[in-house]
Coordinates of C-alpha atoms in Angstrom, one line a residue:
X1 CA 18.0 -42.0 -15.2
X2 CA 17.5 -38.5 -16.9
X3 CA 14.0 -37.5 -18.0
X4 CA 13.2 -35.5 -21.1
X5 CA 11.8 -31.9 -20.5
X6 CA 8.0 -32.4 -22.0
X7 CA 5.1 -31.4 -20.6
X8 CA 5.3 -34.0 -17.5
X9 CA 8.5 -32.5 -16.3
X10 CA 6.7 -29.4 -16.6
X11 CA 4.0 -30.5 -14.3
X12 CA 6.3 -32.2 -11.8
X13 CA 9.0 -29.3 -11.8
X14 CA 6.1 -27.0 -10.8
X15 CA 5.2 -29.4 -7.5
X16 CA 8.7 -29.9 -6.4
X17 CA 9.4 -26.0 -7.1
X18 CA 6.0 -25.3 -4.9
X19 CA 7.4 -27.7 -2.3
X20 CA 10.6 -25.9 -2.4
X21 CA 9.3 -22.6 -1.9
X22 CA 6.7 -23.7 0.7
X23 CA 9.7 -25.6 3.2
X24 CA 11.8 -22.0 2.5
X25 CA 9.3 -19.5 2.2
X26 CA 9.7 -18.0 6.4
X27 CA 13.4 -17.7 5.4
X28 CA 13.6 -16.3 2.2
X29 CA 10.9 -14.0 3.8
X30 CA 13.7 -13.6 7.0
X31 CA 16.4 -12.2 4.3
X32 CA 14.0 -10.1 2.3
X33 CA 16.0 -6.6 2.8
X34 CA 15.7 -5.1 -1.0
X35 CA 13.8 -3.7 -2.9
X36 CA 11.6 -3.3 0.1
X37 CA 12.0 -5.0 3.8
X38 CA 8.9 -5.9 4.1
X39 CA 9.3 -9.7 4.6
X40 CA 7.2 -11.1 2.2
X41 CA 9.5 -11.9 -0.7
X42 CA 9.1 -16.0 0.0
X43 CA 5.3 -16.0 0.7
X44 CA 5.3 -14.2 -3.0
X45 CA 7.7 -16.0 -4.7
X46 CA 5.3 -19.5 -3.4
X47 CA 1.7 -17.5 -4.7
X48 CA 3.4 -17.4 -7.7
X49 CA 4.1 -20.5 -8.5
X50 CA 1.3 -21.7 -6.4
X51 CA -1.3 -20.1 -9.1
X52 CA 1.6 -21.5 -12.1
X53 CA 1.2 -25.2 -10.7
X54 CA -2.9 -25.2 -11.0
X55 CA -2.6 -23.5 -14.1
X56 CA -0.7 -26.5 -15.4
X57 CA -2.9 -29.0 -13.4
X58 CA -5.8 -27.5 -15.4
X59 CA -4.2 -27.8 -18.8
X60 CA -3.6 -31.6 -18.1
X61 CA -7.3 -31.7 -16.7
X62 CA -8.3 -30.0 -20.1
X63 CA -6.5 -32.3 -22.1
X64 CA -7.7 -35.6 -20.5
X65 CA -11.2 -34.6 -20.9
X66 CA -10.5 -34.3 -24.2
X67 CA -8.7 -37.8 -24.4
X68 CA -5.1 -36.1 -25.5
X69 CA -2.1 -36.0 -24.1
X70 CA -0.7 -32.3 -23.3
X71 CA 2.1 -30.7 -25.5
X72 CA 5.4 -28.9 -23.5
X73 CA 4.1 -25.8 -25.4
X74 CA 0.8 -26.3 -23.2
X75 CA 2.4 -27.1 -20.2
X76 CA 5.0 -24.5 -20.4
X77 CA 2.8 -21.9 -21.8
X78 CA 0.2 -22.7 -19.1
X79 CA 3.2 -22.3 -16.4
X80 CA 4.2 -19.0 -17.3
X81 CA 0.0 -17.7 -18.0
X82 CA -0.5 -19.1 -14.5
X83 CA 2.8 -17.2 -12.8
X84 CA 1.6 -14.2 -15.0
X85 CA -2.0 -14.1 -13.3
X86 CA -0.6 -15.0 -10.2
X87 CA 2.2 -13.0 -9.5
X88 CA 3.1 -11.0 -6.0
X89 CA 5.0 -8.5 -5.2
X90 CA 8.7 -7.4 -7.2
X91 CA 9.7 -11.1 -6.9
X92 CA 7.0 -12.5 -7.8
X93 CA 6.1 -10.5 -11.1
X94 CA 10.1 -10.7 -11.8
X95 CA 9.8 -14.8 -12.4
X96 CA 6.8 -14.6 -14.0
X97 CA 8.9 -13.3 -16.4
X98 CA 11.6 -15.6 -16.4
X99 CA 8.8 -18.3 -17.3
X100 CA 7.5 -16.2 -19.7
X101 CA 10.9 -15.8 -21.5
X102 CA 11.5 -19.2 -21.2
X103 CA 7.9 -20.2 -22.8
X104 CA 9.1 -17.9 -26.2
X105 CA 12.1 -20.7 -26.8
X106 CA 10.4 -24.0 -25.5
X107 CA 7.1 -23.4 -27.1
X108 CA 8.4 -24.3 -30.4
X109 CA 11.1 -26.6 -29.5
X110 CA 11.2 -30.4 -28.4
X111 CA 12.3 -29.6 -25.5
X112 CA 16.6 -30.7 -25.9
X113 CA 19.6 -29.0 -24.0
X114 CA 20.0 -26.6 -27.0
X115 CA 16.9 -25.4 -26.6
X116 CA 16.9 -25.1 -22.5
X117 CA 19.7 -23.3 -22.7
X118 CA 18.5 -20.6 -25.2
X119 CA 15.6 -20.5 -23.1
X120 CA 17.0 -19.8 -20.1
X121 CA 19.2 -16.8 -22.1
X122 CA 16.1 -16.1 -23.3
X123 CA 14.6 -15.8 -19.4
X124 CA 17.5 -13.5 -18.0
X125 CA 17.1 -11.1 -21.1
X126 CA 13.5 -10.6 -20.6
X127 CA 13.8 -9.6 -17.6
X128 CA 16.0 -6.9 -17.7
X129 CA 13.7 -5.5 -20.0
X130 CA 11.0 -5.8 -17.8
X131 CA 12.6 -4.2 -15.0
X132 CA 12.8 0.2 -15.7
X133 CA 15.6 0.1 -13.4
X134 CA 18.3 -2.6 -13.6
X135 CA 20.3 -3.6 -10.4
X136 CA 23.0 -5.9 -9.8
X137 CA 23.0 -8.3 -7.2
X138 CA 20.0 -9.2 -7.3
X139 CA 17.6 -11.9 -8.9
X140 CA 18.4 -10.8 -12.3
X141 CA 22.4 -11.1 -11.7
X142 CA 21.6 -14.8 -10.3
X143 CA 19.4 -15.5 -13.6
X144 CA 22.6 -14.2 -16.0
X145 CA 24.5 -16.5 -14.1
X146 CA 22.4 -19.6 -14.6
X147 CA 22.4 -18.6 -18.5
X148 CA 25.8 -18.3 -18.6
X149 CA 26.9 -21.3 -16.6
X150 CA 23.8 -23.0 -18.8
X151 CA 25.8 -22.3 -21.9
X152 CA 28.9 -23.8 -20.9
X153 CA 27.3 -26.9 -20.1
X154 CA 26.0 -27.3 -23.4
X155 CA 28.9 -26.3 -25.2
X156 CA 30.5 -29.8 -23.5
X157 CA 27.9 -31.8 -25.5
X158 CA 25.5 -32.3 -22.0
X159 CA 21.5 -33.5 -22.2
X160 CA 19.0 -31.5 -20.5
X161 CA 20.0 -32.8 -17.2
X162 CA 23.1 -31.6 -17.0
X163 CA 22.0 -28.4 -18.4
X164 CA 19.6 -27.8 -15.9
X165 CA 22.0 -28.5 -13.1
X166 CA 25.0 -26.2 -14.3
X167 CA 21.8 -23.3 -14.5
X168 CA 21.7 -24.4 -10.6
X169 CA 24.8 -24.6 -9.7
X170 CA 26.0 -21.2 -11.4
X171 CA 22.8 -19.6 -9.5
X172 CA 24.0 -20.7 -6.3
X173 CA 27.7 -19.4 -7.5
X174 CA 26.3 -15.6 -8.2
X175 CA 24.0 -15.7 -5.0
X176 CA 26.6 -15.9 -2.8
X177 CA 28.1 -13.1 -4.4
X178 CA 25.1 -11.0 -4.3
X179 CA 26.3 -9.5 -0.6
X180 CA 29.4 -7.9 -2.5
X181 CA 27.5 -6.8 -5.6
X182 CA 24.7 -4.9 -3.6
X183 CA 25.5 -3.1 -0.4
X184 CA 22.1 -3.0 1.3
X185 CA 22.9 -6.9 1.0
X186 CA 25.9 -6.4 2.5
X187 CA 25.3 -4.8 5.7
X188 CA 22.8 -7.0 6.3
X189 CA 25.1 -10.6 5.7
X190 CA 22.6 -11.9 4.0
X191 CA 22.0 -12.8 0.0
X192 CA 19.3 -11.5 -2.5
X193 CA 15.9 -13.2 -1.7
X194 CA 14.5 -13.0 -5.0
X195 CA 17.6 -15.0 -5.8
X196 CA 17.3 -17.5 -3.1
X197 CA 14.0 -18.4 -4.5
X198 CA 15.3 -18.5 -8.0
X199 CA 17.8 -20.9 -7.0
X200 CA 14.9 -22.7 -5.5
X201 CA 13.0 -22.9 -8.9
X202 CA 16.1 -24.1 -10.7
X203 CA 17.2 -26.6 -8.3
X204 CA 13.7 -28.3 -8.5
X205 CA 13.6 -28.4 -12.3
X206 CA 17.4 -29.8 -12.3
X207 CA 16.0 -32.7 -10.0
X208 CA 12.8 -34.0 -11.9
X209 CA 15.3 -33.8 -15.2
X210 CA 18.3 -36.0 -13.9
X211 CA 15.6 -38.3 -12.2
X212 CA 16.8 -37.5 -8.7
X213 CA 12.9 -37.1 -8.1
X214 CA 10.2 -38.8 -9.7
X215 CA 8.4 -37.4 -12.9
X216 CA 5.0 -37.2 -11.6
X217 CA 2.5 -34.9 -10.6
X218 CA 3.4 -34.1 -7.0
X219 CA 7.2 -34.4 -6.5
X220 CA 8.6 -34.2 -3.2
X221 CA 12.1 -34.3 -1.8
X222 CA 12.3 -33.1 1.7
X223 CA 15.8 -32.4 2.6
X224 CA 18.3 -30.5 0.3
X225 CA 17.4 -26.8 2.3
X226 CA 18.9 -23.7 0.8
X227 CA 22.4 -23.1 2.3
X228 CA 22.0 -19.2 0.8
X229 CA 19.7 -18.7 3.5
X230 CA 21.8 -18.9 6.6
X231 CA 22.4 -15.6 7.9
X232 CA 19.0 -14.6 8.2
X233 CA 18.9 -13.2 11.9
X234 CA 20.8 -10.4 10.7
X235 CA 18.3 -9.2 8.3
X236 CA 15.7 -7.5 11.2
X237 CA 18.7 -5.4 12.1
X238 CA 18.4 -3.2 8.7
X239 CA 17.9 0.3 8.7
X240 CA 14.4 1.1 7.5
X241 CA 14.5 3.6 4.3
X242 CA 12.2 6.4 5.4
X243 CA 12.2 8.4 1.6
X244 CA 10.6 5.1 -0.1
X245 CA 7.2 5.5 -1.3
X246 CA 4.7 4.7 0.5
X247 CA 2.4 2.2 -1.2
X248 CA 3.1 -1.0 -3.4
X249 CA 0.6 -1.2 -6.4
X250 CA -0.4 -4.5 -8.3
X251 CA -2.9 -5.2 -11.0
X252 CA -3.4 -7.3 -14.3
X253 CA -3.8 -5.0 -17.3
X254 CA -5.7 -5.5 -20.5
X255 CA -4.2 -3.0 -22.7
X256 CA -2.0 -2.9 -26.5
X257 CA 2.0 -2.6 -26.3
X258 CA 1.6 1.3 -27.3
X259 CA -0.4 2.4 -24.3
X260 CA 1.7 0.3 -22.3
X261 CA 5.0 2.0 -23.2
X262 CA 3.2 5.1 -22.3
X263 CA 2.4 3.6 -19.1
X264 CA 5.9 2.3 -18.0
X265 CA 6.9 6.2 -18.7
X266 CA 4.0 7.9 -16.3
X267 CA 4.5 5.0 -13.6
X268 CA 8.3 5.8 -13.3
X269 CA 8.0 8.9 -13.0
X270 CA 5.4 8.6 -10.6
X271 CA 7.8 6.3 -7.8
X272 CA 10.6 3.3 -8.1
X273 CA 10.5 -0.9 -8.3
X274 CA 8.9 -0.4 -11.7
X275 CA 8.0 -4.1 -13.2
X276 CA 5.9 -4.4 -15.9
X277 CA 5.8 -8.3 -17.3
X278 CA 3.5 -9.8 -20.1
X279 CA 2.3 -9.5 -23.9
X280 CA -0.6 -9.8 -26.5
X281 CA -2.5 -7.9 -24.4
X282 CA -2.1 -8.7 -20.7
X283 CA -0.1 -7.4 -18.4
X284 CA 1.3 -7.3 -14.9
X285 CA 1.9 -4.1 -13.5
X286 CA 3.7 -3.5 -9.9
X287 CA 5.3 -0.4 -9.2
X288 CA 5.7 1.7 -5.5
X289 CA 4.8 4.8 -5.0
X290 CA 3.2 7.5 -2.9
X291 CA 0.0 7.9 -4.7
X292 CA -1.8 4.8 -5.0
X293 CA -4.8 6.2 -7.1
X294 CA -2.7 7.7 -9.4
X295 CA -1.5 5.0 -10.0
X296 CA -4.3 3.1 -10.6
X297 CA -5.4 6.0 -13.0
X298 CA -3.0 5.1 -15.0
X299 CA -3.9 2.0 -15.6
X300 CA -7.0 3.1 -16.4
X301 CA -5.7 4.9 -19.2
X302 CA -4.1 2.6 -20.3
X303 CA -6.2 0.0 -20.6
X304 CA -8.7 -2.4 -18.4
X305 CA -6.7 -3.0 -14.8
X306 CA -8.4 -5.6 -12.2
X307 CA -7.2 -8.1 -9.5
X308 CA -5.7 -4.4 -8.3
X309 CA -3.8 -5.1 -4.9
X310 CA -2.4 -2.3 -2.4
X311 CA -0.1 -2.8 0.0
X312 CA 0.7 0.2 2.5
X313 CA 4.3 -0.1 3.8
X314 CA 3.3 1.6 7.0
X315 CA 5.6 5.0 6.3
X316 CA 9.1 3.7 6.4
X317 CA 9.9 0.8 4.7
X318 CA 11.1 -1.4 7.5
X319 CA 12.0 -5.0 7.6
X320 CA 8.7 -5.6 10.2
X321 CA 5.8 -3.0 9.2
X322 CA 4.6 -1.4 12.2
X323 CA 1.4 -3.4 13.3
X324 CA -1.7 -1.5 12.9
X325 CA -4.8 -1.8 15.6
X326 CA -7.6 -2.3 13.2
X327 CA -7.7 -2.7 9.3
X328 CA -10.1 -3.4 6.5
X329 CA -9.5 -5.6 3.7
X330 CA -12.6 -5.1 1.1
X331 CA -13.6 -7.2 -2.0
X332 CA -14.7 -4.7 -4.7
X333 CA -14.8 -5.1 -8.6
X334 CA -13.6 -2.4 -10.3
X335 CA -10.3 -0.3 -10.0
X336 CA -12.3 3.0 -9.2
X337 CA -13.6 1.2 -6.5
X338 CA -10.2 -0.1 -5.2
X339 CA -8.6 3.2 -5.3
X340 CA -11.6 4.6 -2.9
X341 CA -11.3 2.1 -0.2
X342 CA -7.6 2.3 -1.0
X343 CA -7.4 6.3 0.2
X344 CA -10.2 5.7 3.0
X345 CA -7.3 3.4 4.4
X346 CA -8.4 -0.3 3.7
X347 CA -6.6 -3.1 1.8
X348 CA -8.6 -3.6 -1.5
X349 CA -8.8 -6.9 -3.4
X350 CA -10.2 -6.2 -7.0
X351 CA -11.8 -9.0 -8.6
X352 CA -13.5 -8.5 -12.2
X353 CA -17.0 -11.1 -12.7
X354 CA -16.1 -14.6 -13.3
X355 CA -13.3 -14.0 -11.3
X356 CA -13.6 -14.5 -7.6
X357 CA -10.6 -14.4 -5.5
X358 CA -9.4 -17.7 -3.7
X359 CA -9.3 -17.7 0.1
X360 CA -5.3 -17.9 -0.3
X361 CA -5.6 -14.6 -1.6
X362 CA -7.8 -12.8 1.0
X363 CA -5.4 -14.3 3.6
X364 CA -2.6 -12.9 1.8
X365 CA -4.7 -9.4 1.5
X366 CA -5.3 -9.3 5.8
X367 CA -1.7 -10.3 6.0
X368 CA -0.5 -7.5 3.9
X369 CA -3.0 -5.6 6.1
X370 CA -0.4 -5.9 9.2
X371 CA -3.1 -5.3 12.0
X372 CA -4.2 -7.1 14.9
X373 CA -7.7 -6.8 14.3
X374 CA -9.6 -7.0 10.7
X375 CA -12.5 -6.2 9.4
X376 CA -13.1 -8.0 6.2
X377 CA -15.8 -6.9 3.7
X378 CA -16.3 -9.9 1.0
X379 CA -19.2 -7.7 -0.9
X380 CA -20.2 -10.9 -2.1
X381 CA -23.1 -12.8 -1.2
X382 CA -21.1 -16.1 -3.3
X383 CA -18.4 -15.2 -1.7
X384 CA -19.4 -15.3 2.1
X385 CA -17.9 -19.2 2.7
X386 CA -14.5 -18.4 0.7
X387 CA -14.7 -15.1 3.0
X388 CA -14.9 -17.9 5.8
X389 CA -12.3 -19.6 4.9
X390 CA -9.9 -17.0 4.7
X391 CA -11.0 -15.5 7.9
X392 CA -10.6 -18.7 9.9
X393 CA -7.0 -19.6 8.4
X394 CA -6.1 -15.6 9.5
X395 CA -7.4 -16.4 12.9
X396 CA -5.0 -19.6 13.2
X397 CA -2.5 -17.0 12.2
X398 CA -3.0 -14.7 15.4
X399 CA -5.4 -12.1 13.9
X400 CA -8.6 -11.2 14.9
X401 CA -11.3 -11.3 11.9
X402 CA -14.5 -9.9 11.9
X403 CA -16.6 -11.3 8.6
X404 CA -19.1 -8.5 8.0
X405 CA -21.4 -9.7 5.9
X406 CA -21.4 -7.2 2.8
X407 CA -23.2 -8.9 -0.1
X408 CA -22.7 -5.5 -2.4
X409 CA -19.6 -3.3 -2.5
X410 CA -22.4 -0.3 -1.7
X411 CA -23.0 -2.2 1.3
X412 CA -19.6 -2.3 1.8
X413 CA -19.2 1.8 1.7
X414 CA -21.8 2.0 3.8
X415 CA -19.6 -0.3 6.2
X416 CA -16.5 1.4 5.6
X417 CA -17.8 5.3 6.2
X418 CA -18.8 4.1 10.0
X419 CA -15.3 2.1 10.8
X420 CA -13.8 3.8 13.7
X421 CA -10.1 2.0 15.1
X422 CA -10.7 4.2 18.0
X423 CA -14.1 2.2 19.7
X424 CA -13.7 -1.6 21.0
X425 CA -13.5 -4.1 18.7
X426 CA -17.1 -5.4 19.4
X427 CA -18.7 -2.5 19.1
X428 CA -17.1 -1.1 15.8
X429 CA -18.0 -4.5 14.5
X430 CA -21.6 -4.0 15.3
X431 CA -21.6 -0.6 13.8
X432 CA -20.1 -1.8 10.6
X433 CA -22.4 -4.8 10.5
X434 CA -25.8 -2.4 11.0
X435 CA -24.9 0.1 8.4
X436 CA -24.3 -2.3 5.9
X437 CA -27.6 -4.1 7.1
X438 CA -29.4 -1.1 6.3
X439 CA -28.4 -0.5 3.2
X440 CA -30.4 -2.1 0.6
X441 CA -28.7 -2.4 -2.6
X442 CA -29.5 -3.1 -6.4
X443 CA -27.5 -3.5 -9.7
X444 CA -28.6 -2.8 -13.1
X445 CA -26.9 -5.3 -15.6
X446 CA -27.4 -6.5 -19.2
X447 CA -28.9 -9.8 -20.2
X448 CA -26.9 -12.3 -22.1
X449 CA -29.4 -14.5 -23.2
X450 CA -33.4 -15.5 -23.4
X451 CA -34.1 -16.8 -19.6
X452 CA -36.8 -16.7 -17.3
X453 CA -36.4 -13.8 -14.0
X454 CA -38.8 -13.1 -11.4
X455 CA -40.1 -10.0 -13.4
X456 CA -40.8 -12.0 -16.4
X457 CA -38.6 -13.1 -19.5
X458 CA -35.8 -11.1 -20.6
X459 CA -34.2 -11.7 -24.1
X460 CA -30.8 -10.9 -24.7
X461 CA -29.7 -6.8 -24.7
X462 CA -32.3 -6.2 -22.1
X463 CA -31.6 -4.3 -18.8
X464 CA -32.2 -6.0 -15.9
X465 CA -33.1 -4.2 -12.4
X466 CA -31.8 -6.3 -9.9
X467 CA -32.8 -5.9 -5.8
X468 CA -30.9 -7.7 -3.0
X469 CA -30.1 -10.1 -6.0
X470 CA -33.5 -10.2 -7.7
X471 CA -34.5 -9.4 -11.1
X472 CA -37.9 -7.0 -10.5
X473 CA -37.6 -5.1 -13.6
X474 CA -37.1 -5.5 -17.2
X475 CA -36.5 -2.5 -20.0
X476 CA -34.7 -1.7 -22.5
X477 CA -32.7 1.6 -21.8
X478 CA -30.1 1.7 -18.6
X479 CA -31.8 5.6 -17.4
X480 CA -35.2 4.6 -17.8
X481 CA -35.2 1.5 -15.7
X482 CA -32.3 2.5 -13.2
X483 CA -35.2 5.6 -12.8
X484 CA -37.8 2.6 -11.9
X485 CA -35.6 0.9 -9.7
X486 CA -34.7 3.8 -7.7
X487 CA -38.5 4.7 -7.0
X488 CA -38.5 0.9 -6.0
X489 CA -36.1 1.3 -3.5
X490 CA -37.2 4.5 -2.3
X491 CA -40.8 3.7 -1.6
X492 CA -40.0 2.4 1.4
X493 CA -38.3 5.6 2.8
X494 CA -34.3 6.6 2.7
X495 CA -32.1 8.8 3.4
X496 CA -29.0 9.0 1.1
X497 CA -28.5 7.1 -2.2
X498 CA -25.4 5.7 -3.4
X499 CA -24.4 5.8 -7.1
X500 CA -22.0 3.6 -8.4
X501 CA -20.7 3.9 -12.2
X502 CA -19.3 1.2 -14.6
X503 CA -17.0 2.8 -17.4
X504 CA -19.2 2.5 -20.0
X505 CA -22.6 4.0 -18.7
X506 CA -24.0 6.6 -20.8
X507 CA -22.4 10.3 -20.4
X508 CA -24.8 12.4 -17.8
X509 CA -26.5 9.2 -16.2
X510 CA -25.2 10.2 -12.6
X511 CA -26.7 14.3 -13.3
X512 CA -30.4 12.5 -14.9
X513 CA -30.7 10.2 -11.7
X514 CA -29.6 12.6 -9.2
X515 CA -32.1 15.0 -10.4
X516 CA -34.8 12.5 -10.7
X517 CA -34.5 11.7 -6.4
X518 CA -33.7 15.8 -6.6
X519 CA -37.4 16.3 -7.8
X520 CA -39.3 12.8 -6.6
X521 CA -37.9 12.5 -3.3
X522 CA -37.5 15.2 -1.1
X523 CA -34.5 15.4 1.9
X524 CA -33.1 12.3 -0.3
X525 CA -28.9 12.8 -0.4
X526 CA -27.2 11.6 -3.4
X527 CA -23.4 10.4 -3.8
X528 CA -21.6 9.2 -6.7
X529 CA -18.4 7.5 -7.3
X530 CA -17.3 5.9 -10.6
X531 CA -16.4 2.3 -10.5
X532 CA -14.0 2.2 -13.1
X533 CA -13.6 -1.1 -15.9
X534 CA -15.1 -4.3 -14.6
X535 CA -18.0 -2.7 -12.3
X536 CA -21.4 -3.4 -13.2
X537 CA -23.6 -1.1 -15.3
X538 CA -24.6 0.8 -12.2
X539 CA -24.7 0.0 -8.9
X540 CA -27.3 1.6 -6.4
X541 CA -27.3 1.3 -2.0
X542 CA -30.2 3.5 -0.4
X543 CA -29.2 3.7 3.6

């Protein structure tokens, strides 16, 4: 018996896609030769739609709180905001799209085969202009396809169900294809991966509408594997492409459609994979290149980047990056931040406040790592049991983890500056784990409201001095009290003083503080590095 498409279809497409992904996600990975072979195409595709599926799962949590029933706008839109958020890698940022495209047409429909079909016309469209360069053969041929095969079916007078499974089966018709369309596919006998999972997707939303699988919220089916895969074993035989860039660059950006055109023209110039997915004001950016901070910059002109994520390639861009000895894979809010640990050689995970990352993502981060050993630098004091977490599912995986326990990112460039690959494992953790010990640290942020601190009450607009995570000072100017603090800290003795800056702090606060230890406390070094959008006011580490 057919179901409609509302807002539970919605929710049980995304747990049948999820399953889907998660039974084929090693072999899509297997066949992942283009853009990049870096195997990682199925574990991005299943992030993806991982953070779409508890998107949607809190939409129908906000509704029943409520006492409503959810919409197929809010299920739909939630879908593609969660994909949005979520999305990994070129594959990953590519369906995000889709959803998104899909959303514009459904959102305002009740959901009836005209309408899927325009939406999944709709889908393949947008994301050809989301992509700078166009190439057949690839996911965006296999979404034409589905579109095109789509229309047919409704021109025969079909339901929703039987559009939904001509989208599938024309998918399945242009993936096999993709081999002759693309030659890097070719020599390889294998089909796009991108389009293996898309096939996936639309396979699992053609099931929960022609009943095949139940409408609820978990839907399982657990044969039906994807034929498109086979072939796989011949994808570790490709020739790694030595002239790609270096580095893939991720991040969520805050910015207007203007400064983003500007930014799609600086990024492409800058290296090649160009995706840039969203609108009204957020973004996903992923682009490779050979200059990761530059790239990073210009988001920062743009507009406010954050969940940044770095991926080296490890030189050429081979099917299996070389392994690594020893990596580090640091938490830090802020993109300037990122981009530091990024050239000192560690993976960065940027997180803005509110925001902390799940553990799925810091295993994704030590796995994009490729080394043996890790070093992972949650900068968190909150975040020290997802930091666990994460560590103890890598270990399962067959890496060594070291937790150092950072609670500030200045901790954690105090960790970072002593990391040496070259000692034993045991004592390099010890080394990272005392110089971050001895580092005290302090953040000056502003209050949001009347509450009671340690150092007194603090109404709203005030600067608080925070120390190891307590308030001891109150005032009402950022200098003046960051001044106070300092002396605070440096009472006790020290040796070098670390300045972090938020985008926002007042012009010459890094000159006025470094004086001040300059003149009130001699043989005292001072460093400074800007945080970039999403850092606190200013953060301080005395080693």
């Amino acid at each position: 018996m057919p179901y409609p498409l509302d807002a539970a279809a919605v929710r049980s497409w995304c747990g049948l896609a999820l399953e889907a992904l998660g039974r084929e996600r090693e072999r899509i990975d297997a066949i992942n030769v283009y853009p990049v072979a870096d195997g990682d195409t199925g574990t991005n595709l299943y992030l993806t739609l991982e953070s779409a599926a508890r998107a949607v799962e809190a939409a129908f949590d906000g509704h029943a709180s409520a006492g409503t029933a959810p919409r197929l706008a809010d299920a739909i839109g939630a879908m593609a905001h969660g994909a949005l958020i979520g999305a990994r890698g070129n594959s990953g940022t590519i369906v995000a799209q889709l959803l998104r495209g899909m959303t514009e047409v459904l959102a305002a429909t009740d959901g009836s085969a005209d309408a899927l079909c325009r939406a999944l016309r709709r889908a393949a469209a947008s994301t050809y202009e989301a992509v700078a360069h166009p190439v057949e053969g690839t996911v965006l041929t296999v979404a034409t396809a589905a579109a095109d095969a789509a229309e047919r079916a409704a021109g025969e007078a079909a339901g929703a169900a039987e559009v939904a499974r001509a989208a599938h089966e024309g998918a399945r018709t242009a993936l096999r294809a993709t081999p002759g369309q693309l030659a890097v596919l070719g020599r390889a006998g294998v089909v796009d991966a991108g389009g293996c999972g898309l096939v996936a997707l639309l396979g699992a939303l053609a099931d929960v509408l022609s009943g095949e699988v139940s409408a609820a919220p978990v839907a399982v089916r657990a044969d039906a594997p994807l034929p498109e895969a086979a072939g796989c074993e011949a994808a570790g035989r490709v020739a790694a492409e030595p002239d790609g860039p270096a580095f893939e660059v991720i991040y969520l950006l805050e910015a207007g459609d203007a400064a983003v055109a500007r930014l799609r023209t600086r990024l492409d110039g800058l290296g090649d994979s160009l995706v840039v997915v969203g609108g009204d004001g957020l973004w996903n950016v992923h682009v490779h290149v050979d200059d990761a901070g530059a790239a990073v910059e210009a988001g920062i002109e743009a507009g406010r980047p954050y969940r940044i994520r770095i991926q080296h390639f490890g030189g050429a861009r081979a099917k299996e990056p070389e392994m690594t000895a020893r990596a580090v894979v640091a938490v830090v809010p802020g993109a300037g931040l990122a981009a530091l640990c990024a050239e000192a050689g560690a993976t960065p995970v940027s997180v803005r406040p509110g925001e902390p990352p799940a553990s799925g993502e810091l295993v994704q981060a030590i796995r994009q790592a490729h080394a043996r050993e890790v070093m992972l630098l949650p900068n968190d004091h909150d975040l020290r049991h997802t930091a666990a977490a994460a560590a103890e599912q890598a270990r399962t995986e067959g890496v060594r983890v070291a937790l150092i326990p950072t609670r500030s990112a200045v901790q954690g460039i105090a960790a970072l500056a002593v990391h040496e690959p070259g000692r034993s494992f045991d004592e390099d953790v010890v080394a990272m784990t005392a110089a971050a010990g001895a580092t005290r640290y302090a953040e000056l942020a502003l209050a949001e409201r009347q509450s009671w601190t340690m150092a007194g009450v603090c109404q709203a607009g005030d600067v608080l001095g925070l120390i190891d995570g307590d308030v001891v000072v109150i005032g009402s100017e950022l200098t003046a009290t960051a001044m106070t603090v300092l002396d605070r800290m440096l009472s006790a003795g020290g040796e070098m003083v670390t300045l972090v800056l938020g985008a926002e702090v007042p012009d010459g606060l890094a000159e006025r503080l470094e004086g001040h230890v300059r003149e009130h406390h001699l043989a005292v070094d001072t460093v400074v590095y800007d945080g970039g959008q999403h850092a606190a006011p200013l953060l301080i580490g005395v080693e």
